mmCIF file of C-alpha atoms and ligand atoms in Angstrom:
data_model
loop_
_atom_site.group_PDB
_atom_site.id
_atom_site.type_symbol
_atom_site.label_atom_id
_atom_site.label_comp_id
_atom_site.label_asym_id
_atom_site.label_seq_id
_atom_site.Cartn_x
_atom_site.Cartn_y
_atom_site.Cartn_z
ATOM 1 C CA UNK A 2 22.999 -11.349 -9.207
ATOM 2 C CA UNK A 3 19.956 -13.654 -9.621
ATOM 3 C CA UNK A 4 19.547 -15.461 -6.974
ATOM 4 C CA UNK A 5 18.279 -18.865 -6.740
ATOM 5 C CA UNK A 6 14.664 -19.764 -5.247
ATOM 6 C CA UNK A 7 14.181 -23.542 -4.015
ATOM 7 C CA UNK A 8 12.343 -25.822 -5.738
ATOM 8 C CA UNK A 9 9.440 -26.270 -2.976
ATOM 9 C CA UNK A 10 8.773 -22.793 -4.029
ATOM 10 C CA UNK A 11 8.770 -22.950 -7.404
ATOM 11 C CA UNK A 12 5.945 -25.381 -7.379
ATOM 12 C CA UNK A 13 3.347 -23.236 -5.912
ATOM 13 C CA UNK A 14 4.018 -20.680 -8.408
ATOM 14 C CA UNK A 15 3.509 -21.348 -12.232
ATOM 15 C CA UNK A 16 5.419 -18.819 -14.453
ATOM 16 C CA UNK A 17 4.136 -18.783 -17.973
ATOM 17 C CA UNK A 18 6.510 -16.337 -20.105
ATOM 18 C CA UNK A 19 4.626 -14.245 -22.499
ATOM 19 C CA UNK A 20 5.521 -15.356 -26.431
ATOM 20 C CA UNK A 21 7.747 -11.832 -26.664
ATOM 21 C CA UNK A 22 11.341 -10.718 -24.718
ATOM 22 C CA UNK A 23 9.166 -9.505 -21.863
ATOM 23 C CA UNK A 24 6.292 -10.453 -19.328
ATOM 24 C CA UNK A 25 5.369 -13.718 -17.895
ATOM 25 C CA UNK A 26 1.832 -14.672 -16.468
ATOM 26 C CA UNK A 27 2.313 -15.943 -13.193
ATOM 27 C CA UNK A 28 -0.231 -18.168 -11.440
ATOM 28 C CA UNK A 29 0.253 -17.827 -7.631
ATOM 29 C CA UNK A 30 -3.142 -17.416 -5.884
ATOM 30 C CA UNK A 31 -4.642 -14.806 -4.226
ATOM 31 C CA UNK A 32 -1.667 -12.452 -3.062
ATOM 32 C CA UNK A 33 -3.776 -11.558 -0.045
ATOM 33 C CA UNK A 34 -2.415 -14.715 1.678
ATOM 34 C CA UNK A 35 0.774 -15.205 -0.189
ATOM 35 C CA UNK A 36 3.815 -17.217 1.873
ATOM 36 C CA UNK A 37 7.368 -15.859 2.166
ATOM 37 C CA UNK A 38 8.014 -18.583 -0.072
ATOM 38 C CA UNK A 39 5.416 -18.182 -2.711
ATOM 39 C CA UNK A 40 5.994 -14.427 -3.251
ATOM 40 C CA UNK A 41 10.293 -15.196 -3.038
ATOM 41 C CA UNK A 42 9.131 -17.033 -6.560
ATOM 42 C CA UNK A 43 6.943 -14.563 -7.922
ATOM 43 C CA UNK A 44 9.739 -12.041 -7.149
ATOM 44 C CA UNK A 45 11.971 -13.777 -9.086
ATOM 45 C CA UNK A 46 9.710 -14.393 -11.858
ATOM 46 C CA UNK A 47 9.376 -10.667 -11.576
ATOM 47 C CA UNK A 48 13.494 -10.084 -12.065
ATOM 48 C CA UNK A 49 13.186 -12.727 -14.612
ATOM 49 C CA UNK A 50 10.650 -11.079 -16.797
ATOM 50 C CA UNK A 51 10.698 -7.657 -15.880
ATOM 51 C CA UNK A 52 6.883 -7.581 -16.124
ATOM 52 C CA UNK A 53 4.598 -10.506 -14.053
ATOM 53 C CA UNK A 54 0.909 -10.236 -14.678
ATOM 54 C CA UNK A 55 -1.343 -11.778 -12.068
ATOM 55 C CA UNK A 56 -4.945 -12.340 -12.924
ATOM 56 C CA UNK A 57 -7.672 -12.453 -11.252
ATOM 57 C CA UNK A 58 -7.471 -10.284 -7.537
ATOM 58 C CA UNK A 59 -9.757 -8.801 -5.133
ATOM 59 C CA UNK A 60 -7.999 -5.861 -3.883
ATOM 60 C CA UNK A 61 -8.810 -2.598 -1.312
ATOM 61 C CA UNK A 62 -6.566 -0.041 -1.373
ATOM 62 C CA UNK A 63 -4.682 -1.280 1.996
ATOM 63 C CA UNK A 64 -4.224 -4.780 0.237
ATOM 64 C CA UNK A 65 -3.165 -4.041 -2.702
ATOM 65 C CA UNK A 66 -0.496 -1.632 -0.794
ATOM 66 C CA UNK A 67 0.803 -4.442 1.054
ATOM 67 C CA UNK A 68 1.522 -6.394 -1.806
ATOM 68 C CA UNK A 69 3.462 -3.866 -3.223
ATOM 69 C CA UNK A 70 5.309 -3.681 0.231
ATOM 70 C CA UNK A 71 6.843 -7.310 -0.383
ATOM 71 C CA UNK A 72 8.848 -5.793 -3.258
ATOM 72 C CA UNK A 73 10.079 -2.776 -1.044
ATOM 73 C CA UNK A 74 8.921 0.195 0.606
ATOM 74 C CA UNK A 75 6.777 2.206 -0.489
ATOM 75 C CA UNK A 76 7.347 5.482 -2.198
ATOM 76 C CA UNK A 77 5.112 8.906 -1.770
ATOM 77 C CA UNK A 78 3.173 9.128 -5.002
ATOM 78 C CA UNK A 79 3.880 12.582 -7.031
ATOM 79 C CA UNK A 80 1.564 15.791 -6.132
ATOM 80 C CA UNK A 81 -1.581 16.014 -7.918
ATOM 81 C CA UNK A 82 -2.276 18.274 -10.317
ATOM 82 C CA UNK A 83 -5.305 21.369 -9.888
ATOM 83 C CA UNK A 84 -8.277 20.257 -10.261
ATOM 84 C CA UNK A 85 -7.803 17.006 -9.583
ATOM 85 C CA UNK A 86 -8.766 14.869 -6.329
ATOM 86 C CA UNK A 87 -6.532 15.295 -3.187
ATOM 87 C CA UNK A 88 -4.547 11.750 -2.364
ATOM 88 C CA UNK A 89 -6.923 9.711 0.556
ATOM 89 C CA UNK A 90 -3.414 7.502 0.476
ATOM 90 C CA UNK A 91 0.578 9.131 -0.003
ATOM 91 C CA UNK A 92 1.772 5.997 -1.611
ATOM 92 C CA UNK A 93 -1.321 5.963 -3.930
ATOM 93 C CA UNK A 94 -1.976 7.024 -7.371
ATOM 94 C CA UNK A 95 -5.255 6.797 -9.016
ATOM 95 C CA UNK A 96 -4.102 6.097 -12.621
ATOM 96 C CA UNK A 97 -8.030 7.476 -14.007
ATOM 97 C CA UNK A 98 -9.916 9.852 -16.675
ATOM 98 C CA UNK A 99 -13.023 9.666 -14.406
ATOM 99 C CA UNK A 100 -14.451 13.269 -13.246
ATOM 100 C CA UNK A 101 -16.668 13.328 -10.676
ATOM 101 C CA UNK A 102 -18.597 16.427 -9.851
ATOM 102 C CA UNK A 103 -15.740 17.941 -12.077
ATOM 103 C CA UNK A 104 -13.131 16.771 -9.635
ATOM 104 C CA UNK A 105 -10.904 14.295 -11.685
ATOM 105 C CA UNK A 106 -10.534 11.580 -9.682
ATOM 106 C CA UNK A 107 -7.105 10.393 -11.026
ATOM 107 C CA UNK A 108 -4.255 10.825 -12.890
ATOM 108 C CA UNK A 109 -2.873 10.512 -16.524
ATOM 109 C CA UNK A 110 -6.916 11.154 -18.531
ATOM 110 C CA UNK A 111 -7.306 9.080 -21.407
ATOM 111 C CA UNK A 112 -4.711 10.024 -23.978
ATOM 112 C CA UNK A 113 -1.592 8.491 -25.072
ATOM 113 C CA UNK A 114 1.125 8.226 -22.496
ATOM 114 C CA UNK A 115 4.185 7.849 -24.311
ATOM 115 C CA UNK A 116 7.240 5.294 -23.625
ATOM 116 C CA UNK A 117 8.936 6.013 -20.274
ATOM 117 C CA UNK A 118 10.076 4.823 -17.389
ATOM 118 C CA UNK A 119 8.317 6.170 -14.325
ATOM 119 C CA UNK A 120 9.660 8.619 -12.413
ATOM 120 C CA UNK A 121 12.863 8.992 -14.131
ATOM 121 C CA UNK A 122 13.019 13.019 -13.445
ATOM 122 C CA UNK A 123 13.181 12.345 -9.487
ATOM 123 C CA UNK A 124 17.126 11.822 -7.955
ATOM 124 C CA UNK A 125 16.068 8.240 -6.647
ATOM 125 C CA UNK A 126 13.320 6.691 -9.302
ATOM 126 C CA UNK A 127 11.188 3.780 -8.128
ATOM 127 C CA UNK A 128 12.244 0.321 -8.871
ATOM 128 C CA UNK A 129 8.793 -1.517 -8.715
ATOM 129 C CA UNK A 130 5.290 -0.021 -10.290
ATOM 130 C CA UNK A 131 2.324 -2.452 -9.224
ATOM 131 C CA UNK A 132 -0.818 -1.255 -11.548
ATOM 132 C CA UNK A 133 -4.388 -3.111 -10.372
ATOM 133 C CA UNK A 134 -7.071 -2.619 -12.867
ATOM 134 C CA UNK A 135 -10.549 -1.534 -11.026
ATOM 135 C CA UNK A 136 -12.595 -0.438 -14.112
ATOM 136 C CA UNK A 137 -11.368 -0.871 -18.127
ATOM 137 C CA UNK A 138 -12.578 0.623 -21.090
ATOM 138 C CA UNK A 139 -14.068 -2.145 -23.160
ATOM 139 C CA UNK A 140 -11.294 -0.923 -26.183
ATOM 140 C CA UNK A 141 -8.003 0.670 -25.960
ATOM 141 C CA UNK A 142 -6.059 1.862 -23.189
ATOM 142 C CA UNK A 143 -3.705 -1.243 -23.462
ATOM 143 C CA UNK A 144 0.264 -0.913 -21.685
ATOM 144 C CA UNK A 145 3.213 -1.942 -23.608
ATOM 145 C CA UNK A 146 6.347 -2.509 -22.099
ATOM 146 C CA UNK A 147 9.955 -2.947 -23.720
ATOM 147 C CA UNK A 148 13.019 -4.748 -22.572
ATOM 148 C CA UNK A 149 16.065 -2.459 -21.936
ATOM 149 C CA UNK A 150 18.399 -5.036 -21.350
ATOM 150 C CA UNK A 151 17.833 -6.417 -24.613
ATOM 151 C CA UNK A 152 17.926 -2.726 -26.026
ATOM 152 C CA UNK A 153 21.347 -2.430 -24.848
ATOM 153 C CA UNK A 154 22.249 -5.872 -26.480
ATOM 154 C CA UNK A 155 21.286 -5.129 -29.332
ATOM 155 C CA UNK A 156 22.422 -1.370 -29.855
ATOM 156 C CA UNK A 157 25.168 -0.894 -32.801
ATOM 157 C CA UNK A 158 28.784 -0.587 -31.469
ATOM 158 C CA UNK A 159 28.710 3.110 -32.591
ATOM 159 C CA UNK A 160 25.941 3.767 -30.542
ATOM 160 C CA UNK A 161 27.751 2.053 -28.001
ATOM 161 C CA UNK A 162 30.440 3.959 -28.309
ATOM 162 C CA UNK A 163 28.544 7.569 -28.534
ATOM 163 C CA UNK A 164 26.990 6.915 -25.248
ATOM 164 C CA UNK A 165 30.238 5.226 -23.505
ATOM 165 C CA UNK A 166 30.010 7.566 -19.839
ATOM 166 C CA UNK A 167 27.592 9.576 -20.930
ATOM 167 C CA UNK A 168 23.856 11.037 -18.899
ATOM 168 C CA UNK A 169 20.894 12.103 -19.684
ATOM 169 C CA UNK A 170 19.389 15.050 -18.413
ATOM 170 C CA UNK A 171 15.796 14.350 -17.811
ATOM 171 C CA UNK A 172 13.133 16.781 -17.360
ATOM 172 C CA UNK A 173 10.482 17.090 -14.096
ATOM 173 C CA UNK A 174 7.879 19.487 -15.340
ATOM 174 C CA UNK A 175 5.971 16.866 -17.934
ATOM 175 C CA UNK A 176 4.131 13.679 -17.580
ATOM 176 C CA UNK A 177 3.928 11.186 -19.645
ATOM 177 C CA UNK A 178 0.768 12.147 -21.163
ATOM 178 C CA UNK A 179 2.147 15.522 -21.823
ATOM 179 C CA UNK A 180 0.924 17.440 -18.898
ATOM 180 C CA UNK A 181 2.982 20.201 -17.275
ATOM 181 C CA UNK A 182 2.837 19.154 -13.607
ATOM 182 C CA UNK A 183 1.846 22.312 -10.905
ATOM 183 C CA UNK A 184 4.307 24.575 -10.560
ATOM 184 C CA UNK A 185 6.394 24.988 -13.765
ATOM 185 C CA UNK A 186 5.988 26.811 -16.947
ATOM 186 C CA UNK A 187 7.161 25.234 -20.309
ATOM 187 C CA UNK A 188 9.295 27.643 -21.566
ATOM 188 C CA UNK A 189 13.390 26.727 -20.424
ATOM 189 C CA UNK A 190 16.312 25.379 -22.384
ATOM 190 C CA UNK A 191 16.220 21.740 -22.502
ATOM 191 C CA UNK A 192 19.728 21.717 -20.879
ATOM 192 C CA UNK A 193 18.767 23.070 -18.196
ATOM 193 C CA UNK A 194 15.547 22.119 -17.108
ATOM 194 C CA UNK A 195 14.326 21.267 -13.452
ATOM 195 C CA UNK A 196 15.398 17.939 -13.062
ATOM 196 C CA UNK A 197 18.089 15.049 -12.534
ATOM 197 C CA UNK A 198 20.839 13.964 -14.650
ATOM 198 C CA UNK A 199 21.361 9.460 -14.770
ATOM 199 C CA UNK A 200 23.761 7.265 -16.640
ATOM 200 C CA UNK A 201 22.208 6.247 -19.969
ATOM 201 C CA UNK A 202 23.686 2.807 -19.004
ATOM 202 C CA UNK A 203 22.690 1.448 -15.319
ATOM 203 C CA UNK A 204 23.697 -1.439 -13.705
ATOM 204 C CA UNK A 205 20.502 -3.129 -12.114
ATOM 205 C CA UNK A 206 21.051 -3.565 -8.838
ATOM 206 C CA UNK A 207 19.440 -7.201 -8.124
ATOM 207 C CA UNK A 208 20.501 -8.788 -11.368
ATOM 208 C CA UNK A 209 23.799 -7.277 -11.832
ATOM 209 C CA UNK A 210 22.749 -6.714 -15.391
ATOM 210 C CA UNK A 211 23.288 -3.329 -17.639
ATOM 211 C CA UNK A 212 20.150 -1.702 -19.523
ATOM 212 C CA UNK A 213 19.319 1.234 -21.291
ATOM 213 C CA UNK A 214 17.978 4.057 -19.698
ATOM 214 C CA UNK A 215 16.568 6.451 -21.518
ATOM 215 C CA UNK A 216 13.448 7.736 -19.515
ATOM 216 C CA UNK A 217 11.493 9.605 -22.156
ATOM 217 C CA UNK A 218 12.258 11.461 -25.460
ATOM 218 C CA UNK A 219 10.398 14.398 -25.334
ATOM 219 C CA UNK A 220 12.733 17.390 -23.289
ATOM 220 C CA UNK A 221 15.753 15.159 -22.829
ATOM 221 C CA UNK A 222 18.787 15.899 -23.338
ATOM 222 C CA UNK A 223 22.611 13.767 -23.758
ATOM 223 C CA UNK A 224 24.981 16.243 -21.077
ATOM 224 C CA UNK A 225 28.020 17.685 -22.877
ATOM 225 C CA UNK A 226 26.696 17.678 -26.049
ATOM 226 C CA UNK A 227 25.841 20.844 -29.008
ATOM 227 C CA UNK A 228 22.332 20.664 -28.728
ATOM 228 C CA UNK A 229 21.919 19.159 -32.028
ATOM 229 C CA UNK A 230 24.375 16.360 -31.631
ATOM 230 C CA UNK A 231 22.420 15.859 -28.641
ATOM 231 C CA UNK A 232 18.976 15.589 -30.589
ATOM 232 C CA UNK A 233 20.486 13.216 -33.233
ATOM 233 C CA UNK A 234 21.518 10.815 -30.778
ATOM 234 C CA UNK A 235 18.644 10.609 -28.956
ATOM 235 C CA UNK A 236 16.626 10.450 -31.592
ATOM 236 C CA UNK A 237 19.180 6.838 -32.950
ATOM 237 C CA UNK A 238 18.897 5.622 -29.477
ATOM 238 C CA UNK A 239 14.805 5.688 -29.624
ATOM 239 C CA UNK A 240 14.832 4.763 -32.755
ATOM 240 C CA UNK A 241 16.450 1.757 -32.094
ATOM 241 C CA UNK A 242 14.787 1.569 -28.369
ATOM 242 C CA UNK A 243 11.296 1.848 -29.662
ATOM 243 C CA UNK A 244 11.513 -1.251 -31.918
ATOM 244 C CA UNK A 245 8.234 -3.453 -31.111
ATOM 245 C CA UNK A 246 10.508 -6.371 -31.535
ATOM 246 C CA UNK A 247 11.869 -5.628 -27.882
ATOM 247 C CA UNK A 248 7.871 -5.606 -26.263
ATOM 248 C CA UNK A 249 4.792 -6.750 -25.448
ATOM 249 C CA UNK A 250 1.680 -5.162 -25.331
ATOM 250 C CA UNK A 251 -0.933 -6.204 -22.543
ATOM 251 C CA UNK A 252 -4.849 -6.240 -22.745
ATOM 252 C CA UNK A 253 -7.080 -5.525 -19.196
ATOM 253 C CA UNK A 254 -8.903 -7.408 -17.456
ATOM 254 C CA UNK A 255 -10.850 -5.979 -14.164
ATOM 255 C CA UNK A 256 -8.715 -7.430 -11.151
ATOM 256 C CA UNK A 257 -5.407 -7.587 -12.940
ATOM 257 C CA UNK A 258 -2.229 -6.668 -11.310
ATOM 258 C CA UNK A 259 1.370 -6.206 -13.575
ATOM 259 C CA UNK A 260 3.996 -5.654 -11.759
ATOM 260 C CA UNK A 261 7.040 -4.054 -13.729
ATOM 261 C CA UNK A 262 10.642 -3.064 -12.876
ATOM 262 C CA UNK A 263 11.299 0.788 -13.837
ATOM 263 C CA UNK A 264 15.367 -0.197 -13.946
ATOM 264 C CA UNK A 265 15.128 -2.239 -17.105
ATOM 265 C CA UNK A 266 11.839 -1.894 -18.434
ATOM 266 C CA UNK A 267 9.910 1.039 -20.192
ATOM 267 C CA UNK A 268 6.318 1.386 -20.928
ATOM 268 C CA UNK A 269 3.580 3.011 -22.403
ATOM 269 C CA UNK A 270 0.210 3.626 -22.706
ATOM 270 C CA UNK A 271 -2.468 3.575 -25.538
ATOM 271 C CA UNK A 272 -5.209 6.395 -25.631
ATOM 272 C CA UNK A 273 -8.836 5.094 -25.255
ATOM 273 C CA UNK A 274 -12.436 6.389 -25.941
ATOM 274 C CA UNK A 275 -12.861 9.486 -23.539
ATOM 275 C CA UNK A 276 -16.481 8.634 -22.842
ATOM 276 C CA UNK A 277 -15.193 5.218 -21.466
ATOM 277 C CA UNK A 278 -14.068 4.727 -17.851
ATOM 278 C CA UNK A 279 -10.705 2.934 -16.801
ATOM 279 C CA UNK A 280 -9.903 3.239 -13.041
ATOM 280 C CA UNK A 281 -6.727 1.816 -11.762
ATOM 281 C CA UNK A 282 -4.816 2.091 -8.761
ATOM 282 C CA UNK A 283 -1.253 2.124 -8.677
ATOM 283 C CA UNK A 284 1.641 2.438 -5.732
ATOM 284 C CA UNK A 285 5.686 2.496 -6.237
ATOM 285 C CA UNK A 286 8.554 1.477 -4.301
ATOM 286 C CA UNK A 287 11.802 3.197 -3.444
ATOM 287 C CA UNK A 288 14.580 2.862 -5.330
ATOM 288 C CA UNK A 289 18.206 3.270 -4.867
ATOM 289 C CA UNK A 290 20.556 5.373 -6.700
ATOM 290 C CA UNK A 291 21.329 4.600 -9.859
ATOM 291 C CA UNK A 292 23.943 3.043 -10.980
ATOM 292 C CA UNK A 293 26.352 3.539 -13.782
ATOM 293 C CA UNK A 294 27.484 0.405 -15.880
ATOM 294 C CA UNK A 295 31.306 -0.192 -14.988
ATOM 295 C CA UNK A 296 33.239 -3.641 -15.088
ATOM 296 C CA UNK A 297 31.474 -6.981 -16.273
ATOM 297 C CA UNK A 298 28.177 -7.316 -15.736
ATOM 298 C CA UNK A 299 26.697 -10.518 -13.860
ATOM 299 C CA UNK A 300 26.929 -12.997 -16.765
ATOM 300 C CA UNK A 301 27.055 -12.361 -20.661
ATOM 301 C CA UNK A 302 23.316 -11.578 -20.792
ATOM 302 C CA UNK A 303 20.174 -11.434 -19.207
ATOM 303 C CA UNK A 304 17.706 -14.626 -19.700
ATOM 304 C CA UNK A 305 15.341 -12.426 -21.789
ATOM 305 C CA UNK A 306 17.980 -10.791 -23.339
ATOM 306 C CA UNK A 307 19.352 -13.899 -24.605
HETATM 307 C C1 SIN B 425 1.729 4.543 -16.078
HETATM 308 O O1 SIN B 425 2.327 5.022 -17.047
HETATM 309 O O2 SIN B 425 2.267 4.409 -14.985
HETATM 310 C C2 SIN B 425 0.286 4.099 -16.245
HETATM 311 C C3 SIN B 425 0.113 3.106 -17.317
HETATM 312 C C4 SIN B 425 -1.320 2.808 -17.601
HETATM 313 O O3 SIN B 425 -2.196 3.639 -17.304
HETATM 314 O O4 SIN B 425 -1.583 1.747 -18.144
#
């Protein structure tokens, strides 16, 4: 359910939504010294929008962890691939294409990382990602996200219908950018991959709404279903998921922090000029099993769904 946040509150905090069904700037100060009160209004901004952006921060690793600690606990960031710098932090990923002394220092290079939600291939996915931007390419490498709630609003009744009950087998071994992660080869059948199977519809857990969740396209699969049927209807549902009408595409600034909730948002990632450097830091926080859709959800619609 949403739940209310008093007025007193609201006043320290000025939530600007962006002009598209997702993301709100929010003005709140330096989240260093943040009150209980303050952050209970940028958290709801946060289940509001499903993406806050908050300009403008000064952040060490140990700070910007603690923020992310006011939206839950932290989770253990995913192992790092060969070749690439050991963690100095569990909870912390360095989002980078930086090498130094041919050690990558991060995570994810420069490429395209396609729409997702993070984490989706784990039992328990995060609910919170908190990205801080240390270094940005001067071009390119913007984030998009898209609003699942409104995804599921808007989905035709037959699509409705064709994924009434259904899961989604997701698949562990790739990220985002299209990486096979240490330890797996890329050679099984898509049903049967390493990896989780989740309700394509999920109740979110705070807001008592229903969303789409989809995860990614590439190596999914819809359980129960000929292999083809499977491919055709994931291939509706992104087609419909994808649409740019449902997102909004955000341009870095050094010290910016977006905040964005993995249960009813997706996201993505442009490529950007491999000789350029963009450094970021980001850190998760647990989620809770997910649920599947059943009975009425919390209201007719979510605000930015409406
Ligand atoms: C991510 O997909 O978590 C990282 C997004 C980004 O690098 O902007």
């Amino acid at each position: 359910m949403l739940t209310a946040v008093d007025d007193s509150a609201r006043t320290r905090v000025a939530v600007t939504p962006m002009k598209a069904p997702i993301g709100a700037l929010v003005e709140c100060g330096d989240v260093k010294t943040m009150d209980a009160r303050t952050f209970d209004a940028v958290h709801r901004a946060f289940l509001d929008n499903l993406v806050i952006l908050i300009r403008g921060q000064d952040l060490a690793v140990a700070e910007l962890l603690a923020f992310g600690r006011r939206f839950g606990e932290l989770s253990p960031a995913a192992p790092v691939h060969k070749g690439q710098k050991p963690r100095e932090y569990p909870e912390l990923a360095v989002i980078s294409n930086v090498v130094e002394n041919g050690v990558s220092i991060g995570g994810l290079g420069d490429g395209e990382a396609v729409w997702h939600t993070d984490s989706c291939f784990n039992d328990v996915p995060p609910s919170a990602s908190i990205l801080y931007s240390l270094e940005i390419p001067p071009v390119g490498g913007d984030t998009g996200f898209s609003n699942m709630y409104l995804a599921l609003e808007t989905l035709s009744a037959e699509l409705r219908k064709a994924i009434r009950g259904r899961t989604i087998k997701h698949d562990k071994r790739y990220t985002s950018g299209g990486q096979l992660r240490p330890g797996y080869t890329g050679e099984e059948d898509i049903r049967t991959t390493p990896g989780p199977r989740h309700p394509i519809v999920r109740r979110h857990p705070e807001t008592g709404y229903d969303a789409l969740y989809l995860g990614r396209r590439p190596h999914a699969y819809v359980d129960g279903l000929p292999l083809d049927e499977s491919e055709a209807l994931l291939d509706a549902l992104w087609g419909h998921a994808a649409d740019p009408a449902f997102a909004w595409h955000h341009q870095w600034k050094v010290g910016d922090i977006l905040v964005w909730d993995n249960r009813c948002a997706m996201h993505r990632r442009d490529a950007f000029d491999p000789a350029a450097r963009r450094i970021m830091n980001r850190t998760q926080c647990m989620g809770t099993p997910i649920a599947e859709a059943t009975g009425d959800p919390a209201g007719p619609r979510h605000p930015r769904a409406a």
